[in-house]
Amino acid sequence: MIVAHLIPDQTAAILTPLLMLALVFTLDIYLGIFFVIIVFISLIIMKKMMGETQFMDAYMKKLDELNAGAVEYVRSMPVVKIFNAPVIGFKKLYDSIIEYKEMVYKYSMSCRIPYVAFQWILNIFILSPVFIALSMVSRGDSPALWSAKVLFSLFLWDCFFQIL
């Protein structure tokens, strides 16, 4: 099942941005350059949001610990109910939940500034083609042509930003 969906999904993930880039450059060279700048800036900010690989290793270990604690909790419920056994495993599960919560909270707070910057910059970039169009129209280009280009690029960029 994974192999059956892997090839079409990866093909779409690679070809869609490349074809969008080609389409924007076909539309206008200035909008194409602007689009490439947006993509590079957004990739840099997304890299900052992802965090370090050491954190991801620690995160996955804590998640495995939490899953093991949950399984132990579920398996020990009948023993506790039938034999009135002590609830030692529940303390272990509670501690792993608290440790996991603290680690994830720290990570989410470290991503807060890059995420806000990402949203802020991309929203500004969506409005920027309007100013590029105003500049080109003031140079003597056709207002109708630039209106169509800006409208098309806004729709196209909205689709692209949904991918990011």
Coordinates of N, CA and C in Angstrom, one line a residue:
M1 N 0.8 -1.2 0.0 CA 0.0 0.0 0.0 C 0.9 1.3 0.0
I2 N 1.9 1.2 0.8 CA 2.8 2.4 0.9 C 3.5 2.6 -0.5
V3 N 3.9 1.6 -1.1 CA 4.6 1.7 -2.4 C 3.7 2.2 -3.5
A4 N 2.4 1.7 -3.4 CA 1.5 2.1 -4.4 C 1.2 3.6 -4.4
H5 N 1.2 4.2 -3.3 CA 0.9 5.7 -3.2 C 2.2 6.5 -3.2
L6 N 3.3 5.9 -2.9 CA 4.6 6.7 -2.8 C 5.0 7.3 -4.1
I7 N 4.9 6.7 -5.2 CA 5.4 7.2 -6.4 C 4.5 8.4 -6.9
P8 N 3.2 8.2 -6.9 CA 2.3 9.4 -7.3 C 2.4 10.6 -6.4
D9 N 2.5 10.3 -5.1 CA 2.6 11.4 -4.1 C 3.9 12.2 -4.2
Q10 N 5.0 11.4 -4.4 CA 6.3 12.1 -4.5 C 6.4 12.8 -5.9
T11 N 5.8 12.3 -6.9 CA 5.8 13.0 -8.2 C 5.0 14.3 -8.1
A12 N 3.9 14.2 -7.5 CA 3.1 15.5 -7.3 C 3.8 16.5 -6.4
A13 N 4.5 16.0 -5.4 CA 5.2 16.9 -4.5 C 6.4 17.6 -5.2
I14 N 7.0 16.9 -6.1 CA 8.1 17.5 -6.8 C 7.7 18.3 -8.0
L15 N 6.7 17.8 -8.8 CA 6.4 18.5 -10.0 C 5.5 19.7 -9.8
T16 N 4.6 19.7 -8.8 CA 3.7 20.9 -8.6 C 4.5 22.2 -8.4
P17 N 5.4 22.2 -7.5 CA 6.2 23.5 -7.3 C 7.0 23.9 -8.6
L18 N 7.6 22.9 -9.2 CA 8.4 23.2 -10.4 C 7.5 23.7 -11.5
L19 N 6.3 23.1 -11.7 CA 5.4 23.6 -12.8 C 4.8 25.0 -12.4
M20 N 4.6 25.2 -11.1 CA 4.1 26.5 -10.7 C 5.2 27.6 -11.0
L21 N 6.4 27.2 -10.7 CA 7.5 28.2 -10.9 C 7.6 28.5 -12.4
A22 N 7.6 27.5 -13.2 CA 7.6 27.7 -14.7 C 6.5 28.5 -15.2
L23 N 5.3 28.3 -14.6 CA 4.1 29.1 -15.0 C 4.3 30.6 -14.6
V24 N 4.8 30.8 -13.4 CA 5.0 32.2 -13.0 C 6.0 32.9 -13.8
F25 N 7.1 32.2 -14.2 CA 8.1 32.8 -15.1 C 7.6 33.0 -16.5
T26 N 6.7 32.2 -16.9 CA 6.0 32.4 -18.2 C 5.1 33.6 -18.2
L27 N 4.5 33.8 -17.0 CA 3.6 35.0 -16.9 C 4.4 36.3 -16.9
D28 N 5.4 36.4 -16.1 CA 6.2 37.6 -16.0 C 7.5 37.3 -15.3
I29 N 8.6 37.8 -15.9 CA 9.9 37.6 -15.3 C 10.1 38.2 -13.9
Y30 N 9.5 39.4 -13.7 CA 9.6 40.1 -12.4 C 8.8 39.3 -11.3
L31 N 7.7 38.9 -11.7 CA 6.9 38.1 -10.7 C 7.5 36.7 -10.4
G32 N 8.2 36.2 -11.4 CA 8.9 34.9 -11.3 C 10.1 35.1 -10.3
I33 N 10.9 36.1 -10.5 CA 12.0 36.4 -9.6 C 11.5 36.6 -8.1
F34 N 10.4 37.4 -8.1 CA 9.8 37.7 -6.8 C 9.3 36.4 -6.1
F35 N 8.7 35.5 -6.9 CA 8.3 34.2 -6.4 C 9.4 33.4 -5.9
V36 N 10.5 33.3 -6.6 CA 11.7 32.6 -6.1 C 12.2 33.1 -4.8
I37 N 12.3 34.4 -4.7 CA 12.7 35.1 -3.4 C 11.8 34.7 -2.3
I38 N 10.5 34.7 -2.5 CA 9.6 34.3 -1.5 C 9.8 32.8 -1.1
V39 N 10.0 31.9 -2.0 CA 10.2 30.5 -1.7 C 11.5 30.3 -0.9
F40 N 12.6 31.0 -1.2 CA 13.8 30.8 -0.5 C 13.7 31.4 0.9
I41 N 13.1 32.5 1.1 CA 12.9 33.1 2.4 C 12.0 32.2 3.3
S42 N 10.9 31.6 2.7 CA 10.0 30.8 3.4 C 10.7 29.5 3.8
L43 N 11.6 28.9 2.9 CA 12.3 27.7 3.3 C 13.3 27.9 4.4
I44 N 13.9 29.1 4.4 CA 14.9 29.4 5.5 C 14.1 29.5 6.9
I45 N 13.0 30.2 6.8 CA 12.2 30.3 8.1 C 11.6 29.0 8.5
M46 N 11.2 28.1 7.6 CA 10.7 26.8 7.9 C 11.8 26.0 8.5
K47 N 13.0 26.1 8.1 CA 14.1 25.4 8.6 C 14.3 25.8 10.1
K48 N 14.2 27.1 10.4 CA 14.3 27.5 11.8 C 13.2 27.0 12.7
M49 N 12.0 26.8 12.1 CA 10.9 26.3 12.8 C 11.0 24.8 13.2
M50 N 11.8 24.0 12.4 CA 11.9 22.6 12.6 C 12.7 22.2 13.8
G51 N 13.6 23.0 14.2 CA 14.4 22.7 15.4 C 15.6 21.8 15.0
E52 N 16.2 21.3 16.1 CA 17.4 20.5 15.9 C 17.1 19.0 15.8
T53 N 18.0 18.3 15.2 CA 17.8 16.8 15.1 C 17.9 16.2 16.5
Q54 N 18.7 16.7 17.4 CA 18.8 16.2 18.8 C 17.5 16.2 19.5
F55 N 16.8 17.3 19.3 CA 15.5 17.4 19.9 C 14.5 16.4 19.3
M56 N 14.6 16.2 18.0 CA 13.7 15.2 17.4 C 14.0 13.8 18.0
D57 N 15.3 13.5 18.2 CA 15.6 12.2 18.8 C 15.0 12.0 20.2
A58 N 15.2 13.1 21.0 CA 14.7 13.1 22.4 C 13.2 13.0 22.3
Y59 N 12.6 13.7 21.4 CA 11.1 13.7 21.3 C 10.6 12.3 21.0
M60 N 11.2 11.7 20.0 CA 10.8 10.3 19.7 C 11.0 9.3 20.8
K61 N 12.1 9.5 21.6 CA 12.3 8.6 22.7 C 11.2 8.8 23.8
K62 N 10.9 10.1 24.1 CA 9.8 10.4 25.0 C 8.5 9.9 24.6
L63 N 8.2 10.0 23.3 CA 7.0 9.5 22.8 C 6.9 7.9 22.9
D64 N 8.0 7.2 22.7 CA 8.0 5.8 22.9 C 7.8 5.4 24.3
E65 N 8.4 6.2 25.2 CA 8.3 6.0 26.6 C 6.8 6.2 27.0
L66 N 6.2 7.2 26.5 CA 4.8 7.5 26.8 C 3.9 6.4 26.3
N67 N 4.2 5.9 25.1 CA 3.4 4.8 24.5 C 3.5 3.6 25.4
A68 N 4.7 3.3 25.8 CA 5.0 2.1 26.6 C 4.2 2.2 28.0
G69 N 4.2 3.4 28.5 CA 3.5 3.7 29.8 C 2.0 3.5 29.6
A70 N 1.5 3.9 28.5 CA 0.1 3.8 28.2 C -0.3 2.3 28.0
V71 N 0.5 1.6 27.4 CA 0.3 0.1 27.2 C 0.3 -0.6 28.5
E72 N 1.3 -0.2 29.4 CA 1.4 -0.8 30.7 C 0.2 -0.5 31.5
Y73 N -0.3 0.7 31.4 CA -1.5 1.2 32.2 C -2.7 0.3 31.7
V74 N -2.9 0.2 30.4 CA -4.1 -0.6 30.0 C -4.0 -2.0 30.4
R75 N -2.8 -2.6 30.3 CA -2.6 -4.0 30.6 C -2.8 -4.3 32.1
S76 N -2.5 -3.3 32.9 CA -2.6 -3.6 34.4 C -3.9 -3.3 35.0
M77 N -4.8 -2.7 34.2 CA -6.2 -2.4 34.7 C -6.9 -3.6 35.3
P78 N -7.0 -4.7 34.6 CA -7.7 -5.9 35.1 C -7.1 -6.4 36.4
V79 N -5.7 -6.3 36.5 CA -5.1 -6.8 37.7 C -5.4 -5.9 38.9
V80 N -5.4 -4.6 38.7 CA -5.8 -3.7 39.7 C -7.2 -3.9 40.2
K81 N -8.1 -4.0 39.2 CA -9.5 -4.2 39.6 C -9.8 -5.5 40.3
I82 N -9.2 -6.6 39.8 CA -9.5 -7.9 40.4 C -8.8 -8.1 41.7
F83 N -7.5 -7.8 41.8 CA -6.7 -8.1 43.0 C -6.4 -7.0 43.9
N84 N -6.9 -5.8 43.6 CA -6.6 -4.6 44.4 C -5.1 -4.4 44.5
A85 N -4.4 -4.5 43.3 CA -2.9 -4.4 43.3 C -2.6 -2.9 43.4
P86 N -1.3 -2.6 43.9 CA -0.9 -1.2 43.9 C -0.8 -0.6 42.5
V87 N -0.9 0.7 42.4 CA -1.0 1.4 41.1 C 0.4 2.1 40.9
I88 N 1.4 1.3 40.8 CA 2.8 1.9 40.6 C 3.0 2.3 39.2
G89 N 2.4 1.6 38.2 CA 2.6 1.9 36.8 C 1.9 3.2 36.4
F90 N 0.8 3.6 37.2 CA 0.1 4.8 36.9 C 1.0 6.0 37.2
K91 N 1.8 5.9 38.2 CA 2.7 7.1 38.6 C 3.7 7.2 37.5
K92 N 4.2 6.1 37.0 CA 5.2 6.2 35.9 C 4.6 6.8 34.6
L93 N 3.4 6.4 34.3 CA 2.7 7.0 33.2 C 2.4 8.5 33.4
Y94 N 2.0 8.9 34.6 CA 1.8 10.3 34.9 C 3.1 11.1 34.7
D95 N 4.2 10.6 35.3 CA 5.5 11.3 35.1 C 5.9 11.4 33.7
S96 N 5.7 10.4 32.9 CA 6.1 10.5 31.5 C 5.2 11.5 30.7
I97 N 4.0 11.6 31.1 CA 3.1 12.6 30.5 C 3.6 14.0 30.8
I98 N 3.9 14.2 32.1 CA 4.4 15.5 32.5 C 5.7 15.9 31.8
E99 N 6.6 14.9 31.8 CA 7.9 15.2 31.1 C 7.7 15.5 29.6
Y100 N 6.8 14.7 29.0 CA 6.5 14.9 27.6 C 5.9 16.3 27.3
K101 N 5.0 16.7 28.2 CA 4.3 18.0 28.1 C 5.3 19.1 28.2
E102 N 6.2 19.0 29.2 CA 7.1 20.1 29.3 C 8.1 20.2 28.2
M103 N 8.5 19.1 27.6 CA 9.4 19.1 26.5 C 8.7 19.7 25.2
V104 N 7.5 19.3 25.0 CA 6.8 19.8 23.8 C 6.4 21.3 24.0
Y105 N 6.1 21.7 25.2 CA 5.8 23.1 25.4 C 7.0 24.0 25.1
K106 N 8.2 23.5 25.6 CA 9.4 24.3 25.3 C 9.7 24.4 23.8
Y107 N 9.5 23.2 23.2 CA 9.7 23.2 21.7 C 8.8 24.2 21.0
S108 N 7.5 24.1 21.4 CA 6.5 25.0 20.7 C 6.8 26.4 21.0
M109 N 7.3 26.8 22.2 CA 7.6 28.2 22.4 C 8.9 28.6 21.6
S110 N 9.8 27.7 21.4 CA 11.0 28.0 20.6 C 10.6 28.2 19.1
C111 N 9.5 27.7 18.6 CA 9.0 27.8 17.3 C 8.1 29.0 17.1
R112 N 7.7 29.7 18.2 CA 6.7 30.7 18.1 C 7.2 31.9 17.3
I113 N 8.4 32.4 17.5 CA 8.9 33.6 16.7 C 9.1 33.3 15.2
P114 N 9.7 32.1 14.9 CA 9.8 31.8 13.4 C 8.4 31.6 12.8
Y115 N 7.5 31.0 13.5 CA 6.2 30.8 12.9 C 5.5 32.2 12.7
V116 N 5.5 33.0 13.6 CA 4.9 34.4 13.4 C 5.6 35.1 12.3
A117 N 6.9 35.0 12.2 CA 7.6 35.7 11.1 C 7.2 35.0 9.8
F118 N 7.1 33.7 9.7 CA 6.7 33.0 8.5 C 5.3 33.5 8.0
Q119 N 4.3 33.6 8.9 CA 3.0 34.0 8.6 C 3.0 35.5 8.2
W120 N 3.7 36.3 8.9 CA 3.8 37.8 8.6 C 4.4 38.0 7.3
I121 N 5.5 37.4 7.0 CA 6.3 37.7 5.7 C 5.5 37.1 4.5
L122 N 4.9 36.0 4.7 CA 4.1 35.4 3.5 C 2.9 36.3 3.3
N123 N 2.2 36.8 4.3 CA 1.1 37.6 4.1 C 1.5 39.0 3.4
I124 N 2.6 39.5 3.8 CA 3.1 40.7 3.1 C 3.4 40.4 1.7
F125 N 4.1 39.3 1.4 CA 4.4 39.0 0.0 C 3.2 38.8 -0.9
I126 N 2.1 38.4 -0.3 CA 0.9 38.3 -1.2 C 0.5 39.6 -1.6
L127 N 0.7 40.7 -0.8 CA 0.3 42.0 -1.3 C 1.3 42.7 -2.1
S128 N 2.5 42.2 -2.1 CA 3.6 42.9 -2.8 C 3.4 43.0 -4.4
P129 N 2.9 42.0 -5.0 CA 2.7 42.1 -6.5 C 1.8 43.3 -6.9
V130 N 1.0 43.8 -6.0 CA 0.2 45.0 -6.3 C 1.1 46.2 -6.4
F131 N 2.1 46.3 -5.6 CA 3.1 47.4 -5.7 C 4.0 47.2 -6.9
I132 N 4.3 46.0 -7.3 CA 5.1 45.8 -8.5 C 4.3 46.2 -9.7
A133 N 3.0 45.9 -9.7 CA 2.1 46.3 -10.8 C 2.0 47.8 -10.9
L134 N 1.8 48.5 -9.7 CA 1.8 49.9 -9.7 C 3.0 50.5 -10.3
S135 N 4.2 50.0 -10.0 CA 5.4 50.5 -10.5 C 5.5 50.3 -12.0
M136 N 5.1 49.1 -12.5 CA 5.1 48.8 -13.9 C 4.1 49.7 -14.7
V137 N 3.0 49.9 -14.1 CA 2.0 50.8 -14.8 C 2.4 52.2 -14.9
S138 N 3.1 52.7 -13.8 CA 3.6 54.0 -13.8 C 4.7 54.2 -14.9
R139 N 5.4 53.1 -15.3 CA 6.4 53.1 -16.3 C 5.8 53.1 -17.7
G140 N 4.5 52.9 -17.8 CA 3.8 52.9 -19.1 C 3.2 51.6 -19.5
D141 N 3.3 50.5 -18.7 CA 2.7 49.3 -19.1 C 1.2 49.3 -19.0
S142 N 0.6 48.4 -19.6 CA -0.9 48.3 -19.7 C -1.5 48.0 -18.3
P143 N -2.4 48.8 -17.8 CA -3.0 48.5 -16.5 C -3.8 47.2 -16.5
A144 N -4.5 47.0 -17.6 CA -5.3 45.7 -17.7 C -4.5 44.5 -17.7
L145 N -3.3 44.5 -18.4 CA -2.4 43.4 -18.4 C -1.9 43.1 -17.0
W146 N -1.5 44.2 -16.3 CA -0.9 44.0 -15.0 C -2.0 43.6 -13.9
S147 N -3.2 44.1 -14.1 CA -4.3 43.6 -13.3 C -4.5 42.1 -13.4
A148 N -4.5 41.6 -14.6 CA -4.7 40.2 -14.9 C -3.5 39.4 -14.3
K149 N -2.3 39.9 -14.5 CA -1.1 39.2 -14.0 C -1.1 39.1 -12.4
V150 N -1.5 40.2 -11.8 CA -1.5 40.3 -10.3 C -2.6 39.3 -9.8
L151 N -3.7 39.4 -10.4 CA -4.8 38.5 -10.0 C -4.5 37.0 -10.2
F152 N -3.9 36.7 -11.3 CA -3.5 35.3 -11.6 C -2.4 34.9 -10.6
S153 N -1.4 35.7 -10.3 CA -0.3 35.4 -9.4 C -0.8 35.2 -8.0
L154 N -1.8 36.0 -7.6 CA -2.3 35.9 -6.3 C -3.0 34.5 -6.1
F155 N -3.8 34.1 -7.1 CA -4.4 32.8 -7.0 C -3.4 31.7 -7.0
L156 N -2.4 31.8 -7.9 CA -1.3 30.8 -8.0 C -0.5 30.7 -6.7
W157 N -0.2 31.9 -6.1 CA 0.6 31.9 -4.9 C -0.2 31.3 -3.7
D158 N -1.5 31.6 -3.7 CA -2.3 31.1 -2.6 C -2.3 29.5 -2.7
C159 N -2.3 29.0 -3.9 CA -2.3 27.5 -4.0 C -0.9 27.0 -3.6
F160 N 0.2 27.7 -3.9 CA 1.5 27.3 -3.5 C 1.7 27.4 -2.0
F161 N 1.2 28.4 -1.4 CA 1.4 28.6 0.1 C 0.6 27.5 0.8
Q162 N -0.5 27.0 0.2 CA -1.2 25.9 0.8 C -0.4 24.7 0.9
I163 N 0.5 24.5 -0.1 CA 1.4 23.4 -0.1 C 2.5 23.5 1.0
L164 N 3.0 24.7 1.2 CA 4.0 24.9 2.3 C 3.3 24.7 3.6

